[in-house]
mmCIF file of C-alpha atoms in Angstrom:
data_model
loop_
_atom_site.group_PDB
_atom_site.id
_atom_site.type_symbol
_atom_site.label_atom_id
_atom_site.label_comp_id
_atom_site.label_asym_id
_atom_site.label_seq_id
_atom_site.Cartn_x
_atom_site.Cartn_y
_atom_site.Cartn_z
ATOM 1 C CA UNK G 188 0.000 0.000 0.000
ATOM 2 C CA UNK G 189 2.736 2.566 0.844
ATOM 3 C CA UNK G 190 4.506 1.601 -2.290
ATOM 4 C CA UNK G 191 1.405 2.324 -4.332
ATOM 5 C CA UNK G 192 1.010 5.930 -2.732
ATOM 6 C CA UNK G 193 5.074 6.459 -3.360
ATOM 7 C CA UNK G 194 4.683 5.880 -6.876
ATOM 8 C CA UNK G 195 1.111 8.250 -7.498
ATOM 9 C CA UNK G 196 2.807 10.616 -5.675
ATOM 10 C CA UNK G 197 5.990 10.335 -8.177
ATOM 11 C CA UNK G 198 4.152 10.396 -11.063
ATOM 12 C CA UNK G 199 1.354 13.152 -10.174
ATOM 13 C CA UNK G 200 3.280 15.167 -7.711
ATOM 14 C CA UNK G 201 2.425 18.154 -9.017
ATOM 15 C CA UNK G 202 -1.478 17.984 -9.343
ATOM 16 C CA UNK G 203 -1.652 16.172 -6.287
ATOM 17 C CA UNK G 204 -0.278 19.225 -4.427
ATOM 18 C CA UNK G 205 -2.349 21.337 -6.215
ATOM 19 C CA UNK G 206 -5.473 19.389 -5.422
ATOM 20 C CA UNK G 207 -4.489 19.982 -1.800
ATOM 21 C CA UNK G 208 -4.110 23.896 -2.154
ATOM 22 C CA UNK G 209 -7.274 24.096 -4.083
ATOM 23 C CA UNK G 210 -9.558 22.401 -2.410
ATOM 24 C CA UNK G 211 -8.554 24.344 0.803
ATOM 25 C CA UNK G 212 -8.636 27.632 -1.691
ATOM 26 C CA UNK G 213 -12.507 25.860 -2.476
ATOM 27 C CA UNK G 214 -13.461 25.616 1.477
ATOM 28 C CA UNK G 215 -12.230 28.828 2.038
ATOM 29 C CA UNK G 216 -14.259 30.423 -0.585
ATOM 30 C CA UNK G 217 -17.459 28.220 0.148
ATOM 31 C CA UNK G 218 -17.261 28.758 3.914
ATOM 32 C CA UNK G 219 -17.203 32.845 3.590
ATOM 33 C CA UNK G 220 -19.855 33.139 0.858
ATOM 34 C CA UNK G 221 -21.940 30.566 0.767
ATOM 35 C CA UNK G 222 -23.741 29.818 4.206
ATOM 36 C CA UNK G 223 -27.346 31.015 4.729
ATOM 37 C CA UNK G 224 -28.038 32.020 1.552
ATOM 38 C CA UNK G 225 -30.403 30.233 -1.360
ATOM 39 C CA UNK G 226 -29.743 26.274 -2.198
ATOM 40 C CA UNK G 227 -29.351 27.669 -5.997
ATOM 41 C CA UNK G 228 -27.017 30.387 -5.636
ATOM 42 C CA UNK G 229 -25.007 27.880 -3.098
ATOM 43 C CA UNK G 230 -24.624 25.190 -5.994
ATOM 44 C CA UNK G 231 -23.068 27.854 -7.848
ATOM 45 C CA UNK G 232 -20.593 29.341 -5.635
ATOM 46 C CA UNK G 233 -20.049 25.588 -4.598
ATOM 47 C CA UNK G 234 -19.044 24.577 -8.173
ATOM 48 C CA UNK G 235 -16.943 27.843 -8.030
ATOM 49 C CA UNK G 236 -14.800 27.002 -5.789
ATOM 50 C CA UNK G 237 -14.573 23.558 -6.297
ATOM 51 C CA UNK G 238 -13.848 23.129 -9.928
ATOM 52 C CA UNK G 239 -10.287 23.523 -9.771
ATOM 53 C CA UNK G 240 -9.763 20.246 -6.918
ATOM 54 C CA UNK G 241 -12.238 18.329 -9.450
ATOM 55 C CA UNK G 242 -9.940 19.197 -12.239
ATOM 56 C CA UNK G 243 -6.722 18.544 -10.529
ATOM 57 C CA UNK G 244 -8.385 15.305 -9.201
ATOM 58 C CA UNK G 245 -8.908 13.728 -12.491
ATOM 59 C CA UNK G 246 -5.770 14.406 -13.710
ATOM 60 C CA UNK G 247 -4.025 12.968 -10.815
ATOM 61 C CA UNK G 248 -6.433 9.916 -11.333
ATOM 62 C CA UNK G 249 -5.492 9.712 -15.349
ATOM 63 C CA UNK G 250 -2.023 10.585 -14.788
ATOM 64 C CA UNK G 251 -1.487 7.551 -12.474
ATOM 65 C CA UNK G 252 -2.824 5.342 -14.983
ATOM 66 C CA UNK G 253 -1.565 6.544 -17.953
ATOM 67 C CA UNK G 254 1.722 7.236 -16.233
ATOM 68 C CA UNK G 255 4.471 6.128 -18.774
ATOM 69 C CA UNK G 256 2.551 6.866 -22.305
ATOM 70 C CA UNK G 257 1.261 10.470 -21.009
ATOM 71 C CA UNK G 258 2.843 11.426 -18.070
ATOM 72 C CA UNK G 259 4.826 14.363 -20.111
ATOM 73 C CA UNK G 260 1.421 15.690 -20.815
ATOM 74 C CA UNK G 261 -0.393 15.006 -17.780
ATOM 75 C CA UNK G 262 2.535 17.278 -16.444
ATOM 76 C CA UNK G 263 2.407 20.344 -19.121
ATOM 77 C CA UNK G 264 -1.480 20.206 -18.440
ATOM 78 C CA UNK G 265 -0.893 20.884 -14.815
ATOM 79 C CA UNK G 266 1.712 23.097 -15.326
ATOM 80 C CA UNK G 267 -0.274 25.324 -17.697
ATOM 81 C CA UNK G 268 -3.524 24.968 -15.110
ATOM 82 C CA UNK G 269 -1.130 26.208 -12.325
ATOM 83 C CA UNK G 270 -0.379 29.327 -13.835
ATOM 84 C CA UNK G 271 -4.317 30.045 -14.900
ATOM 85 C CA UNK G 272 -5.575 29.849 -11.445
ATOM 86 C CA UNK G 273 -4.789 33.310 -10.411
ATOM 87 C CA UNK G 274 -6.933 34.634 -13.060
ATOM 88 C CA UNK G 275 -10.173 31.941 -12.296
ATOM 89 C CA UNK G 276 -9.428 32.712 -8.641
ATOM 90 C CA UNK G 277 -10.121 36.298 -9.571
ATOM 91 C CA UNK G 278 -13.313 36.215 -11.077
ATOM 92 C CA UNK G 279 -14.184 33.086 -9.183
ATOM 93 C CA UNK G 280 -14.233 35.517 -5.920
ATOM 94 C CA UNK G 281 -16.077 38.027 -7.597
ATOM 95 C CA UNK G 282 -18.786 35.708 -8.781
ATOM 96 C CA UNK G 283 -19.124 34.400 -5.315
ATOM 97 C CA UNK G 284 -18.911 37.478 -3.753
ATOM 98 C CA UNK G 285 -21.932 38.922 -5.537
ATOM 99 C CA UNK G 286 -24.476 35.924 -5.324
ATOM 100 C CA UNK G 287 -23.564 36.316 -1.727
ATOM 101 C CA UNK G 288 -23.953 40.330 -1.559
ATOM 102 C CA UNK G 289 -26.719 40.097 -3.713
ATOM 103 C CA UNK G 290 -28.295 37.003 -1.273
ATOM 104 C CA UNK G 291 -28.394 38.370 1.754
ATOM 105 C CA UNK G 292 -28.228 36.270 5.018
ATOM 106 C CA UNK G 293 -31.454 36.599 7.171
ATOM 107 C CA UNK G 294 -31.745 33.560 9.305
ATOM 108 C CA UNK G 295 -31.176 34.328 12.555
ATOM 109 C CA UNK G 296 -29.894 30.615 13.074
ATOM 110 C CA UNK G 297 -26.765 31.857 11.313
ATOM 111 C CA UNK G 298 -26.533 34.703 13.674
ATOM 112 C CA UNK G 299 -22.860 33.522 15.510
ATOM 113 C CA UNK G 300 -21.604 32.127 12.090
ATOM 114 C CA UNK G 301 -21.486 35.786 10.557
ATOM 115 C CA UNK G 302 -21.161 38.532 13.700
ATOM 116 C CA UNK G 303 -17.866 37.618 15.038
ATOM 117 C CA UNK G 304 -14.936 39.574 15.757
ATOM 118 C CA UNK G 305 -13.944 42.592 18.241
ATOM 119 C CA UNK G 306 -15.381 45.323 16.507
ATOM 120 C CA UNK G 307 -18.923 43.762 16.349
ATOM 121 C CA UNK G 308 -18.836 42.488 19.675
ATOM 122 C CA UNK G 309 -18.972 45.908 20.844
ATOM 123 C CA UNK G 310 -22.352 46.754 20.263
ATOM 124 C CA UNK G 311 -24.265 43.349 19.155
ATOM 125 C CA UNK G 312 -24.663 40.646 21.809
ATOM 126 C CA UNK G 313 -22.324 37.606 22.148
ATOM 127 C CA UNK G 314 -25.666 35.419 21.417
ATOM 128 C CA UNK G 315 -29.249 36.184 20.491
ATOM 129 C CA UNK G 316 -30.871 36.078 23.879
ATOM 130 C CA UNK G 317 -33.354 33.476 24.347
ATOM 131 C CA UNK G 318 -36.211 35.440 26.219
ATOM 132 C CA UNK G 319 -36.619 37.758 22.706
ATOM 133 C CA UNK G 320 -39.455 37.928 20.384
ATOM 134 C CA UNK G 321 -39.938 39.201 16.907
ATOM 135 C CA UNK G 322 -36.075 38.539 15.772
ATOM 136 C CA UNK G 323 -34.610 39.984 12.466
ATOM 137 C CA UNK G 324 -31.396 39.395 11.042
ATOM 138 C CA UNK G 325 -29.688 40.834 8.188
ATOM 139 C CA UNK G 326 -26.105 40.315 6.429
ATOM 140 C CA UNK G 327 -24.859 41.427 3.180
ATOM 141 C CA UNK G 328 -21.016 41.263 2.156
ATOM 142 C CA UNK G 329 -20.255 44.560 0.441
ATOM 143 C CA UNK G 330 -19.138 44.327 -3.394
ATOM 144 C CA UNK G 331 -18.095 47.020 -5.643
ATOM 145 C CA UNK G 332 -20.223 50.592 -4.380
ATOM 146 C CA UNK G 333 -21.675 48.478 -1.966
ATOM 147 C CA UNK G 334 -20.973 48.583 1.806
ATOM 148 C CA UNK G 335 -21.510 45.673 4.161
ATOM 149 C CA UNK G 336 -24.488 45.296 6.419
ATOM 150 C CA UNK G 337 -25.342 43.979 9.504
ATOM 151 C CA UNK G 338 -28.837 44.564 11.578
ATOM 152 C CA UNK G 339 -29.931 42.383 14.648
ATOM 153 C CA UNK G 340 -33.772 43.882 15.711
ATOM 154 C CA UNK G 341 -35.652 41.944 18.406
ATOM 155 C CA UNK G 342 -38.312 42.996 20.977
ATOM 156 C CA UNK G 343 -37.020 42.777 24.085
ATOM 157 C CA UNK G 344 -39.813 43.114 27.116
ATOM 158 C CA UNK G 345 -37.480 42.704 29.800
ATOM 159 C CA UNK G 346 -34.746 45.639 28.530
ATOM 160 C CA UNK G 347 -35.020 48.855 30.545
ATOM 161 C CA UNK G 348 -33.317 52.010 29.486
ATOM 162 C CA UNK G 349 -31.138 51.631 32.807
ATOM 163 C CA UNK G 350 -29.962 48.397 31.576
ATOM 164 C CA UNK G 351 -29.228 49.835 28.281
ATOM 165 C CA UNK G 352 -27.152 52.241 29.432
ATOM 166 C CA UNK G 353 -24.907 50.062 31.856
ATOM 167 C CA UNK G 354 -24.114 48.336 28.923
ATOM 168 C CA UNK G 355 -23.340 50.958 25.725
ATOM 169 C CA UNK G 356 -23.187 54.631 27.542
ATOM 170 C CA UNK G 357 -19.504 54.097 28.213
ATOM 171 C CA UNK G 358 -18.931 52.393 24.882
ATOM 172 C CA UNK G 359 -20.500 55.184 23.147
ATOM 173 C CA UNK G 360 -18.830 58.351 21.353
ATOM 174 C CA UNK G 361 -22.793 59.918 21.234
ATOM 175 C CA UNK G 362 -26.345 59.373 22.741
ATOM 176 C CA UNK G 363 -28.993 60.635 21.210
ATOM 177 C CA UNK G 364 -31.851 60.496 18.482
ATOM 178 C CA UNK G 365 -31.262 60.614 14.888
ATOM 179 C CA UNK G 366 -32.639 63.507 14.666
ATOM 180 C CA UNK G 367 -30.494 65.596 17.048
ATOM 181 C CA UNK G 368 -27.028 64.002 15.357
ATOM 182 C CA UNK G 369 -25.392 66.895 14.149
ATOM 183 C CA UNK G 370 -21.883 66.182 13.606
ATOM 184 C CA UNK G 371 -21.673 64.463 10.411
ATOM 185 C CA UNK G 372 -24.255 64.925 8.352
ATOM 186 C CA UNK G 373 -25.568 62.043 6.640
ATOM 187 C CA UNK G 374 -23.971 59.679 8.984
ATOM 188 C CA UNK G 375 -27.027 57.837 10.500
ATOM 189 C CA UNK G 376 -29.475 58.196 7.516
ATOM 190 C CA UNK G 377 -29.345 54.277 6.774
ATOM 191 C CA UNK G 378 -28.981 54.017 10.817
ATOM 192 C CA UNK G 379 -32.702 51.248 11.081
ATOM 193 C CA UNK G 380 -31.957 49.975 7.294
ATOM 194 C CA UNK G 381 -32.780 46.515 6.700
ATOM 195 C CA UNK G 382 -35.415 46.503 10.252
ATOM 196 C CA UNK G 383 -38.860 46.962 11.255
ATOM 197 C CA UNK G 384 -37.222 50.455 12.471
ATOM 198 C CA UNK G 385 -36.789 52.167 9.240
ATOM 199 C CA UNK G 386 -38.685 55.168 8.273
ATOM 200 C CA UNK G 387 -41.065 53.675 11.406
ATOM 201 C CA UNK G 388 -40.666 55.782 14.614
ATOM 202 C CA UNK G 389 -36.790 56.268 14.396
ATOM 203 C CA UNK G 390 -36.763 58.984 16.532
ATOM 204 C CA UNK G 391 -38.267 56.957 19.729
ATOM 205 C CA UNK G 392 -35.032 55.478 19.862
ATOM 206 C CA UNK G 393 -32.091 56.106 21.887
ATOM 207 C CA UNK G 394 -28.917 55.367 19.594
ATOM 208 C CA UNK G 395 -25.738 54.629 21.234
ATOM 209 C CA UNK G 396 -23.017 55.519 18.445
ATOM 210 C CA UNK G 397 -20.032 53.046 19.564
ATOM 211 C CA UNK G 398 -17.844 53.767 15.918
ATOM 212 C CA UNK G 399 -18.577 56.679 13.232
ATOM 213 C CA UNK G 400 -16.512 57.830 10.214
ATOM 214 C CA UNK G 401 -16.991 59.158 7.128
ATOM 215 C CA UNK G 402 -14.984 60.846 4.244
ATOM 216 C CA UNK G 403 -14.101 64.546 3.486
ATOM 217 C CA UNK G 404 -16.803 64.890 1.110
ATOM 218 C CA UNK G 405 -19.126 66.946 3.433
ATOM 219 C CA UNK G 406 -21.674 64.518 3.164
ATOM 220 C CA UNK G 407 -21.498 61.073 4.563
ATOM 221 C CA UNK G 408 -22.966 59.182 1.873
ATOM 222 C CA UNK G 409 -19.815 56.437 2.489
ATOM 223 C CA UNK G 410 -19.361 55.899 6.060
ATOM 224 C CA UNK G 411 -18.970 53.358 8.619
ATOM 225 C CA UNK G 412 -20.804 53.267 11.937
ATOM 226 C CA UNK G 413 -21.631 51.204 14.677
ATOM 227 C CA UNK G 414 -24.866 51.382 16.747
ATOM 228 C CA UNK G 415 -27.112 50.034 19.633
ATOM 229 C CA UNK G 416 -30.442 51.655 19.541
ATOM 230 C CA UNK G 417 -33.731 50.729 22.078
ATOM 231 C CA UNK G 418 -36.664 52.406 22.111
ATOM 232 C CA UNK G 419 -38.187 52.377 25.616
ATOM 233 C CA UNK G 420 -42.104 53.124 24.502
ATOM 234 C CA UNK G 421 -42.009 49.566 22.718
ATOM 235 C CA UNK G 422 -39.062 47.697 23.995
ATOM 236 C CA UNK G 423 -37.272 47.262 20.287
ATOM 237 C CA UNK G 424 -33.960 46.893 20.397
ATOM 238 C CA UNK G 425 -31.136 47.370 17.363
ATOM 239 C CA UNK G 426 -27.978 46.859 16.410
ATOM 240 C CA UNK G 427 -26.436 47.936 13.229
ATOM 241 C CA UNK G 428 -23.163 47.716 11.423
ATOM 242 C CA UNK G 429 -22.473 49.437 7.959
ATOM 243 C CA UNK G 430 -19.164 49.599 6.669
ATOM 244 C CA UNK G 431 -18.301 51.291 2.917
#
């Protein structure tokens, strides 16, 4: 048996170390794009990513058993393949990158899978609490003039404003409504995208403004922010992330 893997492995050494890279090139690609969205759109970014390991797969398979009449060939082939990746890589990761922007992620179940990382866990909660009603999710990779979106709303009967505050007022940069923001304009205009929230009562909420930038341009039609927002009349709570 270990003379049998020697000799594949001398013949196909080549493909057989580039069906290792790709296929962990194809997991990467699958793992960051394609969870939570549509069972189509997830065939497709699966086949994406995976078409160079199936490629490189079969030619390790035909190059071990054609290995003295083709194994020149078999080698030139790989060679050739090698050097082509970097381009189907490229548009590969932009295909992928657009079903996913373009299928946005709204199952709460995938909830820890997506909002990880320090930033985040500044204003949304480790875990969706269990005692919540009413949940909505929302993630969207940003792609091109696109910015990248996050938005946790849930109704949340035993949040006080007291308890709010013991949590995000030292966190926070600004406290406020929208409508009394002031500093750079344009900042919190998208603040409730993508929830109940939007265009419905925004100014019954208290926002907590944990990040905000924007450009020079004036007018912060590309900017990043971070929020926690609750509305004490109807116990909503929301969290939002926008980055351009």
């Amino acid at each position: 048996m270990k003379v049998k893997i020697k000799e594949t492995f001398k013949y196909s050494k080549l493909s057989i170390i580039m069906c290792i890279i790709t296929l962990l090139i194809g997991i990467w690609f699958y793992s960051s794009t394609a969870i939570g969205i549509p069972i189509k759109e997830k065939l497709i970014i699966f086949l994406a990513s995976f078409i160079p390991f199936f490629i490189f797969l079969i030619i390790t398979i035909l190059s071990y058993h054609f290995k003295e009449r083709y194994k020149k060939i078999f080698k030139i082939i790989s060679i050739i393949l090698s050097l082509l990746l970097v381009f189907y890589y490229f548009i590969a990761l932009f295909v992928c990158k657009l079903l996913s922007a373009t299928n946005p992620v709204t199952d709460s179940k995938y909830y820890n899978y997506y909002v990880t990382g320090e930033r985040l866990k500044k204003a949304f909660p480790a875990k969706i609490p269990s005692n919540v009603k009413n949940i909505e999710f929302y993630y969207a990779p940003g792609i091109l003039q696109g910015g990248t979106n996050y938005s946790l709303y849930y109704i949340d009967d035993s949040m006080t404003k007291e308890k709010f505050d013991k949590e995000y007022k030292n966190k926070a940069i600004w406290i406020g409504c929208k409508e009394e923001y002031t500093e750079k304009e344009g900042l919190l205009s998208r603040a409730f995208a993508y929830t109940p929230a939007y265009y419905e009562n925004e100014n019954d909420y208290i926002i907590y403004l944990i990040e905000g930038r924007c450009d020079d341009s004036g007018y912060c039609n590309h900017g990043d922010f971070l929020i926690a927002a609750f509305n004490k009349k109807t116990n909503e709570v929301v969290f939002r992330s926008e980055q351009w």
